[in-house]
């Protein structure tokens, strides 16, 4: 591709050429032996990445499709939505758009969700069937303490299902679907998994699959029970995105070859480096103790011109991200996810320093 910049934006992320090229393999039928072989390679790798022995599914959609799948399949009437950023807010809107009685729990942007806040909210709504939570808020750079929240909910409200958006964390930060007792975990292909956009993946607990049986109007395209029926014979209900699955097959093998723990650790180290730099030069939007491993939301109290900085970076073959929505101008974001390596981060920070030396 002609002069595509290196992406330090929180998705789509940089896709290695070998993975992009895998999409060019010859087409196969989706009701064929070849497809079932591909399906049966992908499923155990996805289970390893989600850390589950339960059901995993992939769909030809972006993560938003699985937000819809989660609330349509697993909520009959009432769901409690934790909101500490733009994506938590959007999942809440998706629940409302699907006719659910959704209770918003709003927490200041930049702050992490505390388990006590979740318990208190659930205490006020004993008829809630599920909670939605965004593990890593891409709009603010906050990573919520998912393990602690899930443990508290499982202890105090064992019937409540835990629905998790891990769009910008799965593959880049620790997440244990089974060990943490999560019921539905979804992600998109274009973030920490470093695939092109167009696929979304989820893990579903056994009790969530049982719950789906009691929920009417699960919709058609994202009906988990239909997906499970087809999965049992190594197929998908509708025509899958076969080219993207070729890329996923190879990339998942590469991720597991790096080792999931090693991959998390690489992300943690890059976050530590970028956040130490940002603290010294600017400040951080996310509160201490709740900062993301996969992206850094840098505060911009000096009001530097992020557009001009990005033009400079673009000439160096790199691009970063402006602040999200209401945070535009007040923050800018550096993603260190997917296949970004520590040396890329060093090169980026050196370029930013060069620009700051003249423009600060
Ligand atoms: C945390 C989070 N959730 C959901 C989404 C929406 O995902 P998609 O664009 O794949 O539909 C995004 C996109 O950036 C995100 O960052």
PDB file of N, CA and C in Angstrom, residues 45-126:
ATOM      1  N   UNK A  45      -8.121 -21.919  19.213  1.00  0.00           N
ATOM      2  CA  UNK A  45      -7.212 -20.767  19.391  1.00  0.00           C
ATOM      3  C   UNK A  45      -7.964 -19.604  20.030  1.00  0.00           C
ATOM      4  N   UNK A  46      -9.197 -19.403  19.596  1.00  0.00           N
ATOM      5  CA  UNK A  46     -10.003 -18.337  20.210  1.00  0.00           C
ATOM      6  C   UNK A  46     -10.255 -18.659  21.683  1.00  0.00           C
ATOM      7  N   UNK A  47     -10.537 -19.928  21.965  1.00  0.00           N
ATOM      8  CA  UNK A  47     -10.760 -20.310  23.376  1.00  0.00           C
ATOM      9  C   UNK A  47      -9.511 -20.001  24.199  1.00  0.00           C
ATOM     10  N   UNK A  48      -8.355 -20.246  23.629  1.00  0.00           N
ATOM     11  CA  UNK A  48      -7.106 -19.961  24.361  1.00  0.00           C
ATOM     12  C   UNK A  48      -6.955 -18.460  24.590  1.00  0.00           C
ATOM     13  N   UNK A  49      -7.325 -17.665  23.606  1.00  0.00           N
ATOM     14  CA  UNK A  49      -7.176 -16.204  23.736  1.00  0.00           C
ATOM     15  C   UNK A  49      -8.193 -15.649  24.741  1.00  0.00           C
ATOM     16  N   UNK A  50      -9.405 -16.196  24.721  1.00  0.00           N
ATOM     17  CA  UNK A  50     -10.429 -15.760  25.696  1.00  0.00           C
ATOM     18  C   UNK A  50     -10.247 -16.428  27.051  1.00  0.00           C
ATOM     19  N   UNK A  51      -9.362 -17.408  27.144  1.00  0.00           N
ATOM     20  CA  UNK A  51      -9.169 -18.173  28.376  1.00  0.00           C
ATOM     21  C   UNK A  51     -10.487 -18.816  28.821  1.00  0.00           C
ATOM     22  N   UNK A  52     -11.026 -19.605  27.925  1.00  0.00           N
ATOM     23  CA  UNK A  52     -12.276 -20.287  28.246  1.00  0.00           C
ATOM     24  C   UNK A  52     -12.289 -21.683  27.654  1.00  0.00           C
ATOM     25  N   UNK A  53     -13.042 -22.558  28.295  1.00  0.00           N
ATOM     26  CA  UNK A  53     -13.329 -23.872  27.727  1.00  0.00           C
ATOM     27  C   UNK A  53     -14.749 -23.896  27.186  1.00  0.00           C
ATOM     28  N   UNK A  54     -15.416 -22.742  27.305  1.00  0.00           N
ATOM     29  CA  UNK A  54     -16.817 -22.659  26.872  1.00  0.00           C
ATOM     30  C   UNK A  54     -16.934 -22.300  25.396  1.00  0.00           C
ATOM     31  N   UNK A  55     -18.138 -21.903  25.024  1.00  0.00           N
ATOM     32  CA  UNK A  55     -18.443 -21.556  23.644  1.00  0.00           C
ATOM     33  C   UNK A  55     -17.728 -20.289  23.194  1.00  0.00           C
ATOM     34  N   UNK A  56     -17.223 -20.293  21.984  1.00  0.00           N
ATOM     35  CA  UNK A  56     -16.736 -19.053  21.353  1.00  0.00           C
ATOM     36  C   UNK A  56     -17.385 -18.968  19.964  1.00  0.00           C
ATOM     37  N   UNK A  57     -17.650 -17.753  19.550  1.00  0.00           N
ATOM     38  CA  UNK A  57     -18.247 -17.547  18.223  1.00  0.00           C
ATOM     39  C   UNK A  57     -17.528 -16.417  17.515  1.00  0.00           C
ATOM     40  N   UNK A  58     -17.580 -16.453  16.179  1.00  0.00           N
ATOM     41  CA  UNK A  58     -17.138 -15.286  15.404  1.00  0.00           C
ATOM     42  C   UNK A  58     -18.245 -14.909  14.442  1.00  0.00           C
ATOM     43  N   UNK A  59     -18.343 -13.610  14.178  1.00  0.00           N
ATOM     44  CA  UNK A  59     -19.375 -13.121  13.258  1.00  0.00           C
ATOM     45  C   UNK A  59     -18.758 -12.109  12.298  1.00  0.00           C
ATOM     46  N   UNK A  60     -19.384 -12.004  11.123  1.00  0.00           N
ATOM     47  CA  UNK A  60     -18.969 -10.978  10.163  1.00  0.00           C
ATOM     48  C   UNK A  60     -19.685  -9.688  10.544  1.00  0.00           C
ATOM     49  N   UNK A  61     -19.056  -8.940  11.424  1.00  0.00           N
ATOM     50  CA  UNK A  61     -19.608  -7.674  11.934  1.00  0.00           C
ATOM     51  C   UNK A  61     -18.472  -7.017  12.701  1.00  0.00           C
ATOM     52  N   UNK A  62     -18.658  -5.780  13.099  1.00  0.00           N
ATOM     53  CA  UNK A  62     -17.692  -5.198  14.039  1.00  0.00           C
ATOM     54  C   UNK A  62     -18.225  -5.450  15.450  1.00  0.00           C
ATOM     55  N   UNK A  63     -17.494  -4.989  16.449  1.00  0.00           N
ATOM     56  CA  UNK A  63     -17.874  -5.265  17.841  1.00  0.00           C
ATOM     57  C   UNK A  63     -19.280  -4.802  18.179  1.00  0.00           C
ATOM     58  N   UNK A  64     -19.707  -3.733  17.552  1.00  0.00           N
ATOM     59  CA  UNK A  64     -21.047  -3.183  17.817  1.00  0.00           C
ATOM     60  C   UNK A  64     -22.125  -4.253  17.634  1.00  0.00           C
ATOM     61  N   UNK A  65     -21.952  -5.110  16.644  1.00  0.00           N
ATOM     62  CA  UNK A  65     -22.927  -6.187  16.407  1.00  0.00           C
ATOM     63  C   UNK A  65     -23.062  -7.080  17.629  1.00  0.00           C
ATOM     64  N   UNK A  66     -21.950  -7.325  18.285  1.00  0.00           N
ATOM     65  CA  UNK A  66     -22.012  -8.218  19.456  1.00  0.00           C
ATOM     66  C   UNK A  66     -22.515  -7.502  20.712  1.00  0.00           C
ATOM     67  N   UNK A  67     -22.429  -6.180  20.763  1.00  0.00           N
ATOM     68  CA  UNK A  67     -23.135  -5.451  21.835  1.00  0.00           C
ATOM     69  C   UNK A  67     -24.617  -5.803  21.744  1.00  0.00           C
ATOM     70  N   UNK A  68     -25.097  -5.756  20.478  1.00  0.00           N
ATOM     71  CA  UNK A  68     -26.505  -6.034  20.235  1.00  0.00           C
ATOM     72  C   UNK A  68     -26.827  -7.496  20.579  1.00  0.00           C
ATOM     73  N   UNK A  69     -25.934  -8.394  20.151  1.00  0.00           N
ATOM     74  CA  UNK A  69     -26.136  -9.819  20.435  1.00  0.00           C
ATOM     75  C   UNK A  69     -26.246 -10.054  21.941  1.00  0.00           C
ATOM     76  N   UNK A  70     -25.394  -9.393  22.712  1.00  0.00           N
ATOM     77  CA  UNK A  70     -25.353  -9.613  24.160  1.00  0.00           C
ATOM     78  C   UNK A  70     -26.692  -9.262  24.799  1.00  0.00           C
ATOM     79  N   UNK A  71     -27.186  -8.071  24.505  1.00  0.00           N
ATOM     80  CA  UNK A  71     -28.422  -7.667  25.180  1.00  0.00           C
ATOM     81  C   UNK A  71     -29.639  -8.394  24.604  1.00  0.00           C
ATOM     82  N   UNK A  72     -29.620  -8.703  23.338  1.00  0.00           N
ATOM     83  CA  UNK A  72     -30.780  -9.394  22.734  1.00  0.00           C
ATOM     84  C   UNK A  72     -30.904 -10.830  23.212  1.00  0.00           C
ATOM     85  N   UNK A  73     -29.762 -11.498  23.394  1.00  0.00           N
ATOM     86  CA  UNK A  73     -29.790 -12.913  23.757  1.00  0.00           C
ATOM     87  C   UNK A  73     -29.863 -13.152  25.255  1.00  0.00           C
ATOM     88  N   UNK A  74     -29.357 -12.209  26.041  1.00  0.00           N
ATOM     89  CA  UNK A  74     -29.122 -12.523  27.452  1.00  0.00           C
ATOM     90  C   UNK A  74     -29.915 -11.662  28.422  1.00  0.00           C
ATOM     91  N   UNK A  75     -30.726 -10.765  27.906  1.00  0.00           N
ATOM     92  CA  UNK A  75     -31.542  -9.907  28.776  1.00  0.00           C
ATOM     93  C   UNK A  75     -32.989 -10.014  28.318  1.00  0.00           C
ATOM     94  N   UNK A  76     -33.853 -10.497  29.213  1.00  0.00           N
ATOM     95  CA  UNK A  76     -35.291 -10.526  28.878  1.00  0.00           C
ATOM     96  C   UNK A  76     -35.876  -9.131  28.999  1.00  0.00           C
ATOM     97  N   UNK A  77     -35.551  -8.495  30.143  1.00  0.00           N
ATOM     98  CA  UNK A  77     -36.206  -7.214  30.407  1.00  0.00           C
ATOM     99  C   UNK A  77     -35.219  -6.142  30.851  1.00  0.00           C
ATOM    100  N   UNK A  78     -34.439  -6.443  31.918  1.00  0.00           N
ATOM    101  CA  UNK A  78     -33.740  -5.326  32.573  1.00  0.00           C
ATOM    102  C   UNK A  78     -32.230  -5.559  32.690  1.00  0.00           C
ATOM    103  N   UNK A  79     -31.470  -4.531  32.351  1.00  0.00           N
ATOM    104  CA  UNK A  79     -30.013  -4.615  32.383  1.00  0.00           C
ATOM    105  C   UNK A  79     -29.453  -3.334  32.999  1.00  0.00           C
ATOM    106  N   UNK A  80     -28.364  -3.467  33.718  1.00  0.00           N
ATOM    107  CA  UNK A  80     -27.727  -2.301  34.339  1.00  0.00           C
ATOM    108  C   UNK A  80     -26.435  -2.012  33.579  1.00  0.00           C
ATOM    109  N   UNK A  81     -26.300  -0.775  33.106  1.00  0.00           N
ATOM    110  CA  UNK A  81     -25.156  -0.437  32.241  1.00  0.00           C
ATOM    111  C   UNK A  81     -24.196   0.502  32.966  1.00  0.00           C
ATOM    112  N   UNK A  82     -22.966   0.061  33.136  1.00  0.00           N
ATOM    113  CA  UNK A  82     -21.938   0.886  33.787  1.00  0.00           C
ATOM    114  C   UNK A  82     -21.313   1.782  32.717  1.00  0.00           C
ATOM    115  N   UNK A  83     -21.289   3.077  33.022  1.00  0.00           N
ATOM    116  CA  UNK A  83     -20.861   4.044  32.005  1.00  0.00           C
ATOM    117  C   UNK A  83     -19.789   4.960  32.583  1.00  0.00           C
ATOM    118  N   UNK A  84     -18.546   4.782  32.138  1.00  0.00           N
ATOM    119  CA  UNK A  84     -17.510   5.761  32.508  1.00  0.00           C
ATOM    120  C   UNK A  84     -16.722   6.201  31.278  1.00  0.00           C
ATOM    121  N   UNK A  85     -17.443   6.299  30.169  1.00  0.00           N
ATOM    122  CA  UNK A  85     -16.829   6.761  28.934  1.00  0.00           C
ATOM    123  C   UNK A  85     -17.801   6.579  27.780  1.00  0.00           C
ATOM    124  N   UNK A  86     -17.332   6.938  26.602  1.00  0.00           N
ATOM    125  CA  UNK A  86     -18.203   6.973  25.420  1.00  0.00           C
ATOM    126  C   UNK A  86     -18.713   5.593  25.023  1.00  0.00           C
ATOM    127  N   UNK A  87     -17.906   4.556  25.228  1.00  0.00           N
ATOM    128  CA  UNK A  87     -18.324   3.238  24.757  1.00  0.00           C
ATOM    129  C   UNK A  87     -19.316   2.579  25.723  1.00  0.00           C
ATOM    130  N   UNK A  88     -19.151   2.840  27.010  1.00  0.00           N
ATOM    131  CA  UNK A  88     -20.151   2.385  27.975  1.00  0.00           C
ATOM    132  C   UNK A  88     -21.494   3.033  27.672  1.00  0.00           C
ATOM    133  N   UNK A  89     -21.442   4.311  27.333  1.00  0.00           N
ATOM    134  CA  UNK A  89     -22.666   5.052  26.997  1.00  0.00           C
ATOM    135  C   UNK A  89     -23.318   4.451  25.755  1.00  0.00           C
ATOM    136  N   UNK A  90     -22.495   4.079  24.777  1.00  0.00           N
ATOM    137  CA  UNK A  90     -23.073   3.555  23.531  1.00  0.00           C
ATOM    138  C   UNK A  90     -23.706   2.179  23.719  1.00  0.00           C
ATOM    139  N   UNK A  91     -23.087   1.361  24.568  1.00  0.00           N
ATOM    140  CA  UNK A  91     -23.681   0.032  24.816  1.00  0.00           C
ATOM    141  C   UNK A  91     -25.047   0.196  25.491  1.00  0.00           C
ATOM    142  N   UNK A  92     -25.135   1.187  26.388  1.00  0.00           N
ATOM    143  CA  UNK A  92     -26.417   1.514  27.035  1.00  0.00           C
ATOM    144  C   UNK A  92     -27.446   1.910  25.969  1.00  0.00           C
ATOM    145  N   UNK A  93     -27.026   2.736  25.013  1.00  0.00           N
ATOM    146  CA  UNK A  93     -27.937   3.154  23.933  1.00  0.00           C
ATOM    147  C   UNK A  93     -28.382   1.944  23.106  1.00  0.00           C
ATOM    148  N   UNK A  94     -27.470   1.004  22.901  1.00  0.00           N
ATOM    149  CA  UNK A  94     -27.805  -0.213  22.151  1.00  0.00           C
ATOM    150  C   UNK A  94     -28.872  -1.013  22.907  1.00  0.00           C
ATOM    151  N   UNK A  95     -28.725  -1.090  24.230  1.00  0.00           N
ATOM    152  CA  UNK A  95     -29.719  -1.813  25.045  1.00  0.00           C
ATOM    153  C   UNK A  95     -31.085  -1.156  24.905  1.00  0.00           C
ATOM    154  N   UNK A  96     -31.118   0.170  24.978  1.00  0.00           N
ATOM    155  CA  UNK A  96     -32.394   0.891  24.825  1.00  0.00           C
ATOM    156  C   UNK A  96     -32.967   0.663  23.425  1.00  0.00           C
ATOM    157  N   UNK A  97     -32.104   0.713  22.433  1.00  0.00           N
ATOM    158  CA  UNK A  97     -32.557   0.561  21.038  1.00  0.00           C
ATOM    159  C   UNK A  97     -33.147  -0.826  20.797  1.00  0.00           C
ATOM    160  N   UNK A  98     -32.771  -1.785  21.635  1.00  0.00           N
ATOM    161  CA  UNK A  98     -33.312  -3.143  21.515  1.00  0.00           C
ATOM    162  C   UNK A  98     -34.495  -3.369  22.460  1.00  0.00           C
ATOM    163  N   UNK A  99     -35.017  -2.278  23.000  1.00  0.00           N
ATOM    164  CA  UNK A  99     -36.240  -2.365  23.789  1.00  0.00           C
ATOM    165  C   UNK A  99     -36.048  -2.864  25.207  1.00  0.00           C
ATOM    166  N   UNK A 100     -34.820  -2.864  25.694  1.00  0.00           N
ATOM    167  CA  UNK A 100     -34.595  -3.332  27.071  1.00  0.00           C
ATOM    168  C   UNK A 100     -34.779  -2.173  28.042  1.00  0.00           C
ATOM    169  N   UNK A 101     -35.128  -2.532  29.266  1.00  0.00           N
ATOM    170  CA  UNK A 101     -35.169  -1.523  30.316  1.00  0.00           C
ATOM    171  C   UNK A 101     -33.744  -1.404  30.844  1.00  0.00           C
ATOM    172  N   UNK A 102     -33.048  -0.370  30.421  1.00  0.00           N
ATOM    173  CA  UNK A 102     -31.628  -0.244  30.766  1.00  0.00           C
ATOM    174  C   UNK A 102     -31.453   0.837  31.817  1.00  0.00           C
ATOM    175  N   UNK A 103     -30.733   0.480  32.873  1.00  0.00           N
ATOM    176  CA  UNK A 103     -30.502   1.419  33.976  1.00  0.00           C
ATOM    177  C   UNK A 103     -29.063   1.938  33.841  1.00  0.00           C
ATOM    178  N   UNK A 104     -28.890   3.238  33.569  1.00  0.00           N
ATOM    179  CA  UNK A 104     -27.521   3.745  33.430  1.00  0.00           C
ATOM    180  C   UNK A 104     -26.904   4.033  34.794  1.00  0.00           C
ATOM    181  N   UNK A 105     -25.662   3.648  34.977  1.00  0.00           N
ATOM    182  CA  UNK A 105     -24.920   4.019  36.188  1.00  0.00           C
ATOM    183  C   UNK A 105     -23.742   4.852  35.701  1.00  0.00           C
ATOM    184  N   UNK A 106     -23.849   6.170  35.882  1.00  0.00           N
ATOM    185  CA  UNK A 106     -22.839   7.059  35.308  1.00  0.00           C
ATOM    186  C   UNK A 106     -21.749   7.370  36.308  1.00  0.00           C
ATOM    187  N   UNK A 107     -20.543   7.207  35.864  1.00  0.00           N
ATOM    188  CA  UNK A 107     -19.361   7.457  36.689  1.00  0.00           C
ATOM    189  C   UNK A 107     -18.496   8.445  35.913  1.00  0.00           C
ATOM    190  N   UNK A 108     -17.895   9.357  36.634  1.00  0.00           N
ATOM    191  CA  UNK A 108     -17.106  10.409  35.986  1.00  0.00           C
ATOM    192  C   UNK A 108     -16.090   9.819  35.002  1.00  0.00           C
ATOM    193  N   UNK A 109     -16.028  10.406  33.811  1.00  0.00           N
ATOM    194  CA  UNK A 109     -15.038   9.966  32.813  1.00  0.00           C
ATOM    195  C   UNK A 109     -13.627  10.169  33.380  1.00  0.00           C
ATOM    196  N   UNK A 110     -12.781   9.201  33.162  1.00  0.00           N
ATOM    197  CA  UNK A 110     -11.407   9.295  33.677  1.00  0.00           C
ATOM    198  C   UNK A 110     -11.243   8.524  34.973  1.00  0.00           C
ATOM    199  N   UNK A 111     -12.362   8.223  35.621  1.00  0.00           N
ATOM    200  CA  UNK A 111     -12.316   7.421  36.859  1.00  0.00           C
ATOM    201  C   UNK A 111     -12.639   5.967  36.539  1.00  0.00           C
ATOM    202  N   UNK A 112     -12.060   5.069  37.344  1.00  0.00           N
ATOM    203  CA  UNK A 112     -12.369   3.653  37.194  1.00  0.00           C
ATOM    204  C   UNK A 112     -13.656   3.321  37.934  1.00  0.00           C
ATOM    205  N   UNK A 113     -14.341   2.289  37.454  1.00  0.00           N
ATOM    206  CA  UNK A 113     -15.549   1.813  38.152  1.00  0.00           C
ATOM    207  C   UNK A 113     -15.093   0.993  39.359  1.00  0.00           C
ATOM    208  N   UNK A 114     -15.640   1.299  40.524  1.00  0.00           N
ATOM    209  CA  UNK A 114     -15.323   0.539  41.752  1.00  0.00           C
ATOM    210  C   UNK A 114     -16.352  -0.564  41.966  1.00  0.00           C
ATOM    211  N   UNK A 115     -15.893  -1.703  42.493  1.00  0.00           N
ATOM    212  CA  UNK A 115     -16.854  -2.782  42.784  1.00  0.00           C
ATOM    213  C   UNK A 115     -17.995  -2.309  43.687  1.00  0.00           C
ATOM    214  N   UNK A 116     -17.684  -1.450  44.672  1.00  0.00           N
ATOM    215  CA  UNK A 116     -18.741  -0.981  45.605  1.00  0.00           C
ATOM    216  C   UNK A 116     -19.830  -0.228  44.848  1.00  0.00           C
ATOM    217  N   UNK A 117     -19.426   0.538  43.819  1.00  0.00           N
ATOM    218  CA  UNK A 117     -20.424   1.301  43.054  1.00  0.00           C
ATOM    219  C   UNK A 117     -21.367   0.348  42.319  1.00  0.00           C
ATOM    220  N   UNK A 118     -20.808  -0.749  41.855  1.00  0.00           N
ATOM    221  CA  UNK A 118     -21.623  -1.719  41.115  1.00  0.00           C
ATOM    222  C   UNK A 118     -22.592  -2.405  42.079  1.00  0.00           C
ATOM    223  N   UNK A 119     -22.069  -2.786  43.243  1.00  0.00           N
ATOM    224  CA  UNK A 119     -22.923  -3.469  44.228  1.00  0.00           C
ATOM    225  C   UNK A 119     -24.047  -2.557  44.702  1.00  0.00           C
ATOM    226  N   UNK A 120     -23.710  -1.301  44.925  1.00  0.00           N
ATOM    227  CA  UNK A 120     -24.731  -0.354  45.384  1.00  0.00           C
ATOM    228  C   UNK A 120     -25.829  -0.202  44.327  1.00  0.00           C
ATOM    229  N   UNK A 121     -25.408  -0.069  43.075  1.00  0.00           N
ATOM    230  CA  UNK A 121     -26.392   0.093  41.989  1.00  0.00           C
ATOM    231  C   UNK A 121     -27.261  -1.160  41.875  1.00  0.00           C
ATOM    232  N   UNK A 122     -26.641  -2.323  41.982  1.00  0.00           N
ATOM    233  CA  UNK A 122     -27.418  -3.571  41.886  1.00  0.00           C
ATOM    234  C   UNK A 122     -28.372  -3.698  43.065  1.00  0.00           C
ATOM    235  N   UNK A 123     -27.933  -3.241  44.232  1.00  0.00           N
ATOM    236  CA  UNK A 123     -28.777  -3.282  45.429  1.00  0.00           C
ATOM    237  C   UNK A 123     -30.077  -2.513  45.223  1.00  0.00           C
ATOM    238  N   UNK A 124     -30.007  -1.451  44.433  1.00  0.00           N
ATOM    239  CA  UNK A 124     -31.193  -0.629  44.166  1.00  0.00           C
ATOM    240  C   UNK A 124     -32.097  -1.222  43.083  1.00  0.00           C
ATOM    241  N   UNK A 125     -31.609  -2.247  42.406  1.00  0.00           N
ATOM    242  CA  UNK A 125     -32.380  -2.854  41.298  1.00  0.00           C
ATOM    243  C   UNK A 125     -32.275  -4.379  41.368  1.00  0.00           C
ATOM    244  N   UNK A 126     -32.959  -4.981  42.334  1.00  0.00           N
ATOM    245  CA  UNK A 126     -32.801  -6.429  42.539  1.00  0.00           C
ATOM    246  C   UNK A 126     -33.307  -7.274  41.362  1.00  0.00           C
TER     247      UNK A 126
END
